[in-house]
Structure formats: C-alpha cells, structure tokens
C-alpha cells in the first residue's frame, strides 16, 4: 500500500465551480503538508504549505488538514481555465529532508 | 532572477550511452534533489544532497549517479545500466537554515531513448 493515496482523476469541471482535491496518508509521522500545481511540461510550483490541522486560505485556494483522519484537501473556489493542471500533494516528517508525493490529480476547468 | 535552471529541456539517449542532466540554482539553497516522474507514479526520489561533497540515495538510485562539487550545482548522470530511462526528470532545492522549508522545482528535462 502506498504511503500517500491521491485519486489521479482526470477531473473535469465547468468554469466557476468549486473544486475539491484530496489525499489520504498512512504515516502518522507526517507533519508538514504541501500542495503543488504542475502545468504540462513544467516543474511543480508550490501552492500551499501547512503544518497544523485546520484551514489555511490564500486567495481562491484553501488547504485543509485533518491529522486525526490522516486526510488533506485543497479547495479551489471560482475555478478558472488557468487552473487546469495536475495537482500534487506532498508530505514530510518533522525530521529528515525527504518528501513523499501523491500520484497527482489532473484537473481540467472548461470555459 | 533567482531560480533553478535545468538543461537541456529535451535529451535523447542512444543505447549504451551515459547522459548528464544539469541542475543549477542561484537561491543559495543547501539541499538539492533529483526526482523522476512517470505517468501514474508521481515523483520518485533518485538522489539528494544536503551539503557539498555529500549525497544520499533515494528510492530508485540504481542506474544513476550524481556529484555535488559546488553548492549551486547537482548534475545527474543516467548511466547505461538504467534500462528504462525514458521519463521526465525534475531537480529541486530548499533552504536548510530554517526548519522544514519547502522544496522548489526547476522546469525539468525530458529524456527519451533513440
């Protein structure tokens, strides 16, 4: 079983929809959680970085962490065609240098 | 501008050939990483280095080699021992002076077999 599970999609939504992207994990030592956005033929770009359980908001993006359920989410409000990309969750233990990534979810926002 | 530069963008390898992928950063980051990305498998760690002249194997190091002679540079060599090298290769770096800083990525090199 993978340490981090992420539905690969593809996910297709109309412009303006609220998008929910999710990851579950099994390693309770994960304490730092990241969401990266990756456009086609580009490197991942850091979107959100959280530590504690709860919500963190940045513009149209909200990251949610529930450590008790080992579940993280990224919500995108008022989705735009420019949000069409692959979204990767990543996690890290407190000590150490390594990240563990989900498989990525491919999102398409249709105009 | 500060950032991570990977070159070339596209690379082709012939049978039995070693090829080297370049990764340079001007962010003054201590740690650097190499990942391989295949469809449906996410990012897998090949090698990483937390300090000059030192590096550690990741999860899929077989068939790859690295060096870290300068803080700014972390080249990856894909050797002929890597039988399935076709993939998208990503380099990342991060600060280590502050705890748990996130990794930042370059724009990748796509390697294909001729």
PDB file of C-alpha atoms in Angstrom:
ATOM      1  CA  UNK A   1       0.000   0.000   0.000  1.00  0.00           C
ATOM      2  CA  UNK A   2       1.266   3.475  -0.866  1.00  0.00           C
ATOM      3  CA  UNK A   3       2.015   5.884   1.987  1.00  0.00           C
ATOM      4  CA  UNK A   4       0.070   8.630   0.202  1.00  0.00           C
ATOM      5  CA  UNK A   5      -3.040   7.968  -1.865  1.00  0.00           C
ATOM      6  CA  UNK A   6      -4.374  10.520  -4.338  1.00  0.00           C
ATOM      7  CA  UNK A   7      -7.112   9.983  -6.910  1.00  0.00           C
ATOM      8  CA  UNK A   8      -5.443  10.583 -10.292  1.00  0.00           C
ATOM      9  CA  UNK A   9      -8.669  11.722 -11.961  1.00  0.00           C
ATOM     10  CA  UNK A  10      -8.992  13.087 -14.542  1.00  0.00           C
ATOM     11  CA  UNK A  11     -11.363  15.646 -13.063  1.00  0.00           C
ATOM     12  CA  UNK A  12     -13.299  17.937 -15.384  1.00  0.00           C
ATOM     13  CA  UNK A  13     -15.399  20.860 -14.078  1.00  0.00           C
ATOM     14  CA  UNK A  14     -17.107  23.939 -15.574  1.00  0.00           C
ATOM     15  CA  UNK A  15     -15.615  27.377 -15.026  1.00  0.00           C
ATOM     16  CA  UNK A  16     -16.719  28.868 -11.706  1.00  0.00           C
ATOM     17  CA  UNK A  17     -17.138  25.518  -9.944  1.00  0.00           C
ATOM     18  CA  UNK A  18     -15.691  24.722  -6.540  1.00  0.00           C
ATOM     19  CA  UNK A  19     -13.046  22.027  -6.860  1.00  0.00           C
ATOM     20  CA  UNK A  20     -12.089  19.629  -4.079  1.00  0.00           C
ATOM     21  CA  UNK A  21      -8.829  17.677  -4.311  1.00  0.00           C
ATOM     22  CA  UNK A  22      -7.907  15.144  -1.652  1.00  0.00           C
ATOM     23  CA  UNK A  23      -5.105  12.950  -0.339  1.00  0.00           C
ATOM     24  CA  UNK A  24      -5.037  10.342   2.391  1.00  0.00           C
ATOM     25  CA  UNK A  25      -1.930   9.071   4.117  1.00  0.00           C
ATOM     26  CA  UNK A  26      -0.958   6.258   6.424  1.00  0.00           C
ATOM     27  CA  UNK A  27       2.224   7.566   8.087  1.00  0.00           C
ATOM     28  CA  UNK A  28       1.304   9.396  11.291  1.00  0.00           C
ATOM     29  CA  UNK A  29       4.812  10.906  11.384  1.00  0.00           C
ATOM     30  CA  UNK A  30       3.898  13.244   8.503  1.00  0.00           C
ATOM     31  CA  UNK A  31       3.600  16.722   9.984  1.00  0.00           C
ATOM     32  CA  UNK A  32       4.134  19.089   7.034  1.00  0.00           C
ATOM     33  CA  UNK A  33       1.788  19.149   4.069  1.00  0.00           C
ATOM     34  CA  UNK A  34       2.166  20.788   0.675  1.00  0.00           C
ATOM     35  CA  UNK A  35       0.151  21.234  -2.483  1.00  0.00           C
ATOM     36  CA  UNK A  36       1.970  21.773  -5.762  1.00  0.00           C
ATOM     37  CA  UNK A  37       0.475  22.750  -9.120  1.00  0.00           C
ATOM     38  CA  UNK A  38       2.133  21.403 -12.251  1.00  0.00           C
ATOM     39  CA  UNK A  39       1.342  22.661 -15.730  1.00  0.00           C
ATOM     40  CA  UNK A  40       2.076  20.427 -18.695  1.00  0.00           C
ATOM     41  CA  UNK A  41       5.814  20.127 -19.442  1.00  0.00           C
ATOM     42  CA  UNK A  42       6.705  22.314 -16.447  1.00  0.00           C
ATOM     43  CA  UNK A  43       8.029  21.726 -12.938  1.00  0.00           C
ATOM     44  CA  UNK A  44       5.738  21.691  -9.879  1.00  0.00           C
ATOM     45  CA  UNK A  45       5.026  25.081  -8.328  1.00  0.00           C
ATOM     46  CA  UNK A  46       4.369  25.363  -4.584  1.00  0.00           C
ATOM     47  CA  UNK A  47       0.776  26.488  -3.911  1.00  0.00           C
ATOM     48  CA  UNK A  48       0.168  25.856  -0.223  1.00  0.00           C
ATOM     49  CA  UNK A  49       2.296  24.767   2.736  1.00  0.00           C
ATOM     50  CA  UNK A  50       0.711  23.869   6.061  1.00  0.00           C
ATOM     51  CA  UNK A  51       1.731  22.361   9.357  1.00  0.00           C
ATOM     52  CA  UNK A  52      -1.135  22.230  11.793  1.00  0.00           C
ATOM     53  CA  UNK A  53      -4.577  20.739  11.466  1.00  0.00           C
ATOM     54  CA  UNK A  54      -7.183  23.196  10.273  1.00  0.00           C
ATOM     55  CA  UNK A  55      -7.579  25.510   7.310  1.00  0.00           C
ATOM     56  CA  UNK A  56      -5.204  27.856   5.536  1.00  0.00           C
ATOM     57  CA  UNK A  57      -6.524  30.248   2.921  1.00  0.00           C
ATOM     58  CA  UNK A  58      -4.710  32.058   0.103  1.00  0.00           C
ATOM     59  CA  UNK A  59      -6.948  33.851  -2.366  1.00  0.00           C
ATOM     60  CA  UNK A  60      -9.164  31.302  -4.102  1.00  0.00           C
ATOM     61  CA  UNK A  61      -7.264  28.374  -2.561  1.00  0.00           C
ATOM     62  CA  UNK A  62      -7.915  26.749   0.827  1.00  0.00           C
ATOM     63  CA  UNK A  63      -5.810  23.929   2.238  1.00  0.00           C
ATOM     64  CA  UNK A  64      -7.362  21.765   4.909  1.00  0.00           C
ATOM     65  CA  UNK A  65      -5.533  19.271   7.123  1.00  0.00           C
ATOM     66  CA  UNK A  66      -7.177  16.690   9.388  1.00  0.00           C
ATOM     67  CA  UNK A  67      -4.384  14.802  11.130  1.00  0.00           C
ATOM     68  CA  UNK A  68      -6.777  12.656  13.154  1.00  0.00           C
ATOM     69  CA  UNK A  69      -8.234  11.231   9.931  1.00  0.00           C
ATOM     70  CA  UNK A  70      -4.931  11.434   8.010  1.00  0.00           C
ATOM     71  CA  UNK A  71      -6.662  13.397   5.282  1.00  0.00           C
ATOM     72  CA  UNK A  72      -5.774  16.614   3.481  1.00  0.00           C
ATOM     73  CA  UNK A  73      -7.732  18.645   0.953  1.00  0.00           C
ATOM     74  CA  UNK A  74      -7.246  21.537  -1.416  1.00  0.00           C
ATOM     75  CA  UNK A  75     -10.305  23.593  -2.357  1.00  0.00           C
ATOM     76  CA  UNK A  76     -10.333  25.922  -5.350  1.00  0.00           C
ATOM     77  CA  UNK A  77     -13.160  28.478  -5.433  1.00  0.00           C
ATOM     78  CA  UNK A  78     -14.398  30.141  -8.618  1.00  0.00           C
ATOM     79  CA  UNK A  79     -12.237  27.839 -10.720  1.00  0.00           C
ATOM     80  CA  UNK A  80     -10.724  29.281 -13.902  1.00  0.00           C
ATOM     81  CA  UNK A  81      -9.465  27.635 -17.104  1.00  0.00           C
ATOM     82  CA  UNK A  82      -5.975  28.727 -15.990  1.00  0.00           C
ATOM     83  CA  UNK A  83      -6.340  26.348 -13.016  1.00  0.00           C
ATOM     84  CA  UNK A  84      -6.199  23.413 -15.446  1.00  0.00           C
ATOM     85  CA  UNK A  85      -3.125  21.472 -14.315  1.00  0.00           C
ATOM     86  CA  UNK A  86      -2.029  18.470 -12.303  1.00  0.00           C
ATOM     87  CA  UNK A  87      -2.180  18.982  -8.535  1.00  0.00           C
ATOM     88  CA  UNK A  88       0.277  17.053  -6.377  1.00  0.00           C
ATOM     89  CA  UNK A  89       0.053  16.630  -2.627  1.00  0.00           C
ATOM     90  CA  UNK A  90       3.315  16.122  -0.726  1.00  0.00           C
ATOM     91  CA  UNK A  91       4.123  15.365   2.887  1.00  0.00           C
ATOM     92  CA  UNK A  92       7.124  15.412   5.173  1.00  0.00           C
ATOM     93  CA  UNK A  93       8.099  14.173   8.611  1.00  0.00           C
ATOM     94  CA  UNK A  94       9.441  16.699  11.108  1.00  0.00           C
ATOM     95  CA  UNK A  95      12.969  15.376  10.856  1.00  0.00           C
ATOM     96  CA  UNK A  96      14.629  14.443   7.596  1.00  0.00           C
ATOM     97  CA  UNK A  97      14.782  16.003   4.194  1.00  0.00           C
ATOM     98  CA  UNK A  98      12.532  13.844   2.050  1.00  0.00           C
ATOM     99  CA  UNK A  99       9.069  14.484   0.669  1.00  0.00           C
ATOM    100  CA  UNK A 100       6.545  11.789  -0.151  1.00  0.00           C
ATOM    101  CA  UNK A 101       4.272  12.662  -3.060  1.00  0.00           C
ATOM    102  CA  UNK A 102       0.831  11.586  -4.125  1.00  0.00           C
ATOM    103  CA  UNK A 103       0.340  10.481  -7.703  1.00  0.00           C
ATOM    104  CA  UNK A 104      -1.231  13.803  -8.722  1.00  0.00           C
ATOM    105  CA  UNK A 105      -4.767  14.686  -9.842  1.00  0.00           C
ATOM    106  CA  UNK A 106      -5.258  16.009 -13.369  1.00  0.00           C
ATOM    107  CA  UNK A 107      -7.804  18.868 -13.375  1.00  0.00           C
ATOM    108  CA  UNK A 108      -9.457  20.497 -16.396  1.00  0.00           C
ATOM    109  CA  UNK A 109     -11.621  23.604 -15.986  1.00  0.00           C
ATOM    110  CA  UNK A 110     -13.822  24.101 -19.029  1.00  0.00           C
ATOM    111  CA  UNK A 111     -14.776  27.641 -20.143  1.00  0.00           C
TER     112      UNK A 111
ATOM    113  CA  UNK B   1      16.205  36.303 -11.354  1.00  0.00           C
ATOM    114  CA  UNK B   2      16.660  33.640  -8.686  1.00  0.00           C
ATOM    115  CA  UNK B   3      15.660  30.152  -9.561  1.00  0.00           C
ATOM    116  CA  UNK B   4      16.511  26.617 -10.541  1.00  0.00           C
ATOM    117  CA  UNK B   5      17.688  26.019 -14.101  1.00  0.00           C
ATOM    118  CA  UNK B   6      17.604  22.591 -15.673  1.00  0.00           C
ATOM    119  CA  UNK B   7      19.177  21.863 -19.031  1.00  0.00           C
ATOM    120  CA  UNK B   8      18.671  20.659 -21.615  1.00  0.00           C
ATOM    121  CA  UNK B   9      14.886  20.744 -21.851  1.00  0.00           C
ATOM    122  CA  UNK B  10      14.874  17.638 -24.078  1.00  0.00           C
ATOM    123  CA  UNK B  11      17.536  14.944 -24.296  1.00  0.00           C
ATOM    124  CA  UNK B  12      17.876  11.781 -26.322  1.00  0.00           C
ATOM    125  CA  UNK B  13      19.967   8.802 -25.299  1.00  0.00           C
ATOM    126  CA  UNK B  14      21.393   6.124 -27.548  1.00  0.00           C
ATOM    127  CA  UNK B  15      21.783   2.519 -26.445  1.00  0.00           C
ATOM    128  CA  UNK B  16      24.786   2.073 -24.125  1.00  0.00           C
ATOM    129  CA  UNK B  17      25.323   5.790 -23.683  1.00  0.00           C
ATOM    130  CA  UNK B  18      25.656   7.786 -20.469  1.00  0.00           C
ATOM    131  CA  UNK B  19      23.988  11.186 -20.427  1.00  0.00           C
ATOM    132  CA  UNK B  20      24.234  14.013 -17.891  1.00  0.00           C
ATOM    133  CA  UNK B  21      21.412  16.322 -16.887  1.00  0.00           C
ATOM    134  CA  UNK B  22      22.324  19.710 -15.497  1.00  0.00           C
ATOM    135  CA  UNK B  23      20.745  21.433 -12.489  1.00  0.00           C
ATOM    136  CA  UNK B  24      21.932  24.848 -11.310  1.00  0.00           C
ATOM    137  CA  UNK B  25      20.396  27.078  -8.611  1.00  0.00           C
ATOM    138  CA  UNK B  26      21.180  30.622  -7.551  1.00  0.00           C
ATOM    139  CA  UNK B  27      18.932  30.599  -4.487  1.00  0.00           C
ATOM    140  CA  UNK B  28      21.788  29.795  -2.079  1.00  0.00           C
ATOM    141  CA  UNK B  29      19.925  26.635  -1.089  1.00  0.00           C
ATOM    142  CA  UNK B  30      21.877  23.943   0.739  1.00  0.00           C
ATOM    143  CA  UNK B  31      19.843  20.890  -0.203  1.00  0.00           C
ATOM    144  CA  UNK B  32      19.219  19.658  -3.735  1.00  0.00           C
ATOM    145  CA  UNK B  33      17.161  16.735  -5.051  1.00  0.00           C
ATOM    146  CA  UNK B  34      16.592  14.702  -8.200  1.00  0.00           C
ATOM    147  CA  UNK B  35      13.216  13.123  -8.968  1.00  0.00           C
ATOM    148  CA  UNK B  36      11.905  11.003 -11.766  1.00  0.00           C
ATOM    149  CA  UNK B  37       8.292  11.470 -12.890  1.00  0.00           C
ATOM    150  CA  UNK B  38       6.433   8.782 -14.832  1.00  0.00           C
ATOM    151  CA  UNK B  39       2.736   8.802 -15.729  1.00  0.00           C
ATOM    152  CA  UNK B  40       0.656   7.329 -12.920  1.00  0.00           C
ATOM    153  CA  UNK B  41       3.561   7.123 -10.465  1.00  0.00           C
ATOM    154  CA  UNK B  42       4.020  10.608  -9.087  1.00  0.00           C
ATOM    155  CA  UNK B  43       7.518  11.795  -8.224  1.00  0.00           C
ATOM    156  CA  UNK B  44      10.125   9.280  -7.102  1.00  0.00           C
ATOM    157  CA  UNK B  45      13.329  10.344  -5.401  1.00  0.00           C
ATOM    158  CA  UNK B  46      16.571   9.338  -7.126  1.00  0.00           C
ATOM    159  CA  UNK B  47      19.300  11.103  -5.106  1.00  0.00           C
ATOM    160  CA  UNK B  48      19.557  14.049  -2.758  1.00  0.00           C
ATOM    161  CA  UNK B  49      22.318  16.141  -1.253  1.00  0.00           C
ATOM    162  CA  UNK B  50      22.159  18.241   1.887  1.00  0.00           C
ATOM    163  CA  UNK B  51      25.678  19.625   1.709  1.00  0.00           C
ATOM    164  CA  UNK B  52      28.543  19.959  -0.774  1.00  0.00           C
ATOM    165  CA  UNK B  53      30.519  16.748  -1.344  1.00  0.00           C
ATOM    166  CA  UNK B  54      27.841  14.587   0.264  1.00  0.00           C
ATOM    167  CA  UNK B  55      24.749  12.878  -1.158  1.00  0.00           C
ATOM    168  CA  UNK B  56      22.364  10.039  -0.341  1.00  0.00           C
ATOM    169  CA  UNK B  57      20.483   7.503  -2.420  1.00  0.00           C
ATOM    170  CA  UNK B  58      16.774   7.873  -2.766  1.00  0.00           C
ATOM    171  CA  UNK B  59      14.255   5.172  -3.598  1.00  0.00           C
ATOM    172  CA  UNK B  60      15.344   4.468  -7.186  1.00  0.00           C
ATOM    173  CA  UNK B  61      19.098   5.229  -7.349  1.00  0.00           C
ATOM    174  CA  UNK B  62      20.115   2.186  -9.418  1.00  0.00           C
ATOM    175  CA  UNK B  63      21.442   3.201 -12.832  1.00  0.00           C
ATOM    176  CA  UNK B  64      22.019   6.830 -11.800  1.00  0.00           C
ATOM    177  CA  UNK B  65      24.940   8.771 -10.353  1.00  0.00           C
ATOM    178  CA  UNK B  66      25.381  12.301  -9.008  1.00  0.00           C
ATOM    179  CA  UNK B  67      28.042  14.683  -7.792  1.00  0.00           C
ATOM    180  CA  UNK B  68      27.913  17.792  -5.607  1.00  0.00           C
ATOM    181  CA  UNK B  69      31.176  19.657  -6.040  1.00  0.00           C
ATOM    182  CA  UNK B  70      29.593  23.102  -5.782  1.00  0.00           C
ATOM    183  CA  UNK B  71      26.669  24.374  -3.739  1.00  0.00           C
ATOM    184  CA  UNK B  72      24.920  25.698  -6.856  1.00  0.00           C
ATOM    185  CA  UNK B  73      25.189  22.571  -8.980  1.00  0.00           C
ATOM    186  CA  UNK B  74      23.896  18.999  -8.726  1.00  0.00           C
ATOM    187  CA  UNK B  75      24.281  17.141 -12.051  1.00  0.00           C
ATOM    188  CA  UNK B  76      22.614  13.770 -12.612  1.00  0.00           C
ATOM    189  CA  UNK B  77      24.147  11.113 -14.874  1.00  0.00           C
ATOM    190  CA  UNK B  78      21.842   8.492 -16.318  1.00  0.00           C
ATOM    191  CA  UNK B  79      24.097   5.530 -16.999  1.00  0.00           C
ATOM    192  CA  UNK B  80      23.713   2.708 -19.491  1.00  0.00           C
ATOM    193  CA  UNK B  81      22.775   0.499 -16.518  1.00  0.00           C
ATOM    194  CA  UNK B  82      19.423   2.308 -16.334  1.00  0.00           C
ATOM    195  CA  UNK B  83      17.384   0.165 -18.689  1.00  0.00           C
ATOM    196  CA  UNK B  84      14.247   2.271 -18.734  1.00  0.00           C
ATOM    197  CA  UNK B  85      15.441   5.884 -18.681  1.00  0.00           C
ATOM    198  CA  UNK B  86      12.557   7.468 -20.580  1.00  0.00           C
ATOM    199  CA  UNK B  87      10.944   9.884 -18.101  1.00  0.00           C
ATOM    200  CA  UNK B  88      10.619  13.493 -17.001  1.00  0.00           C
ATOM    201  CA  UNK B  89      13.452  14.411 -14.596  1.00  0.00           C
ATOM    202  CA  UNK B  90      12.953  17.136 -12.027  1.00  0.00           C
ATOM    203  CA  UNK B  91      15.507  18.902  -9.861  1.00  0.00           C
ATOM    204  CA  UNK B  92      14.520  20.650  -6.629  1.00  0.00           C
ATOM    205  CA  UNK B  93      16.240  22.595  -3.884  1.00  0.00           C
ATOM    206  CA  UNK B  94      15.440  24.039  -0.475  1.00  0.00           C
ATOM    207  CA  UNK B  95      16.910  26.066   2.363  1.00  0.00           C
ATOM    208  CA  UNK B  96      18.121  24.192   5.419  1.00  0.00           C
ATOM    209  CA  UNK B  97      18.925  27.058   7.754  1.00  0.00           C
ATOM    210  CA  UNK B  98      15.251  27.369   8.703  1.00  0.00           C
ATOM    211  CA  UNK B  99      13.444  24.220   9.776  1.00  0.00           C
ATOM    212  CA  UNK B 100      11.251  22.431   7.300  1.00  0.00           C
ATOM    213  CA  UNK B 101      11.387  24.805   4.373  1.00  0.00           C
ATOM    214  CA  UNK B 102       9.544  23.507   1.279  1.00  0.00           C
ATOM    215  CA  UNK B 103      11.236  22.324  -1.882  1.00  0.00           C
ATOM    216  CA  UNK B 104      11.168  24.371  -5.073  1.00  0.00           C
ATOM    217  CA  UNK B 105      11.466  22.847  -8.519  1.00  0.00           C
ATOM    218  CA  UNK B 106      13.052  23.514 -11.873  1.00  0.00           C
ATOM    219  CA  UNK B 107      11.172  23.004 -15.136  1.00  0.00           C
ATOM    220  CA  UNK B 108      12.529  19.561 -15.842  1.00  0.00           C
ATOM    221  CA  UNK B 109      14.367  17.631 -18.537  1.00  0.00           C
ATOM    222  CA  UNK B 110      12.519  15.118 -20.691  1.00  0.00           C
ATOM    223  CA  UNK B 111      14.763  12.173 -21.563  1.00  0.00           C
ATOM    224  CA  UNK B 112      13.909   9.759 -24.353  1.00  0.00           C
ATOM    225  CA  UNK B 113      15.633   6.759 -25.907  1.00  0.00           C
ATOM    226  CA  UNK B 114      16.597   6.928 -29.588  1.00  0.00           C
TER     227      UNK B 114
END
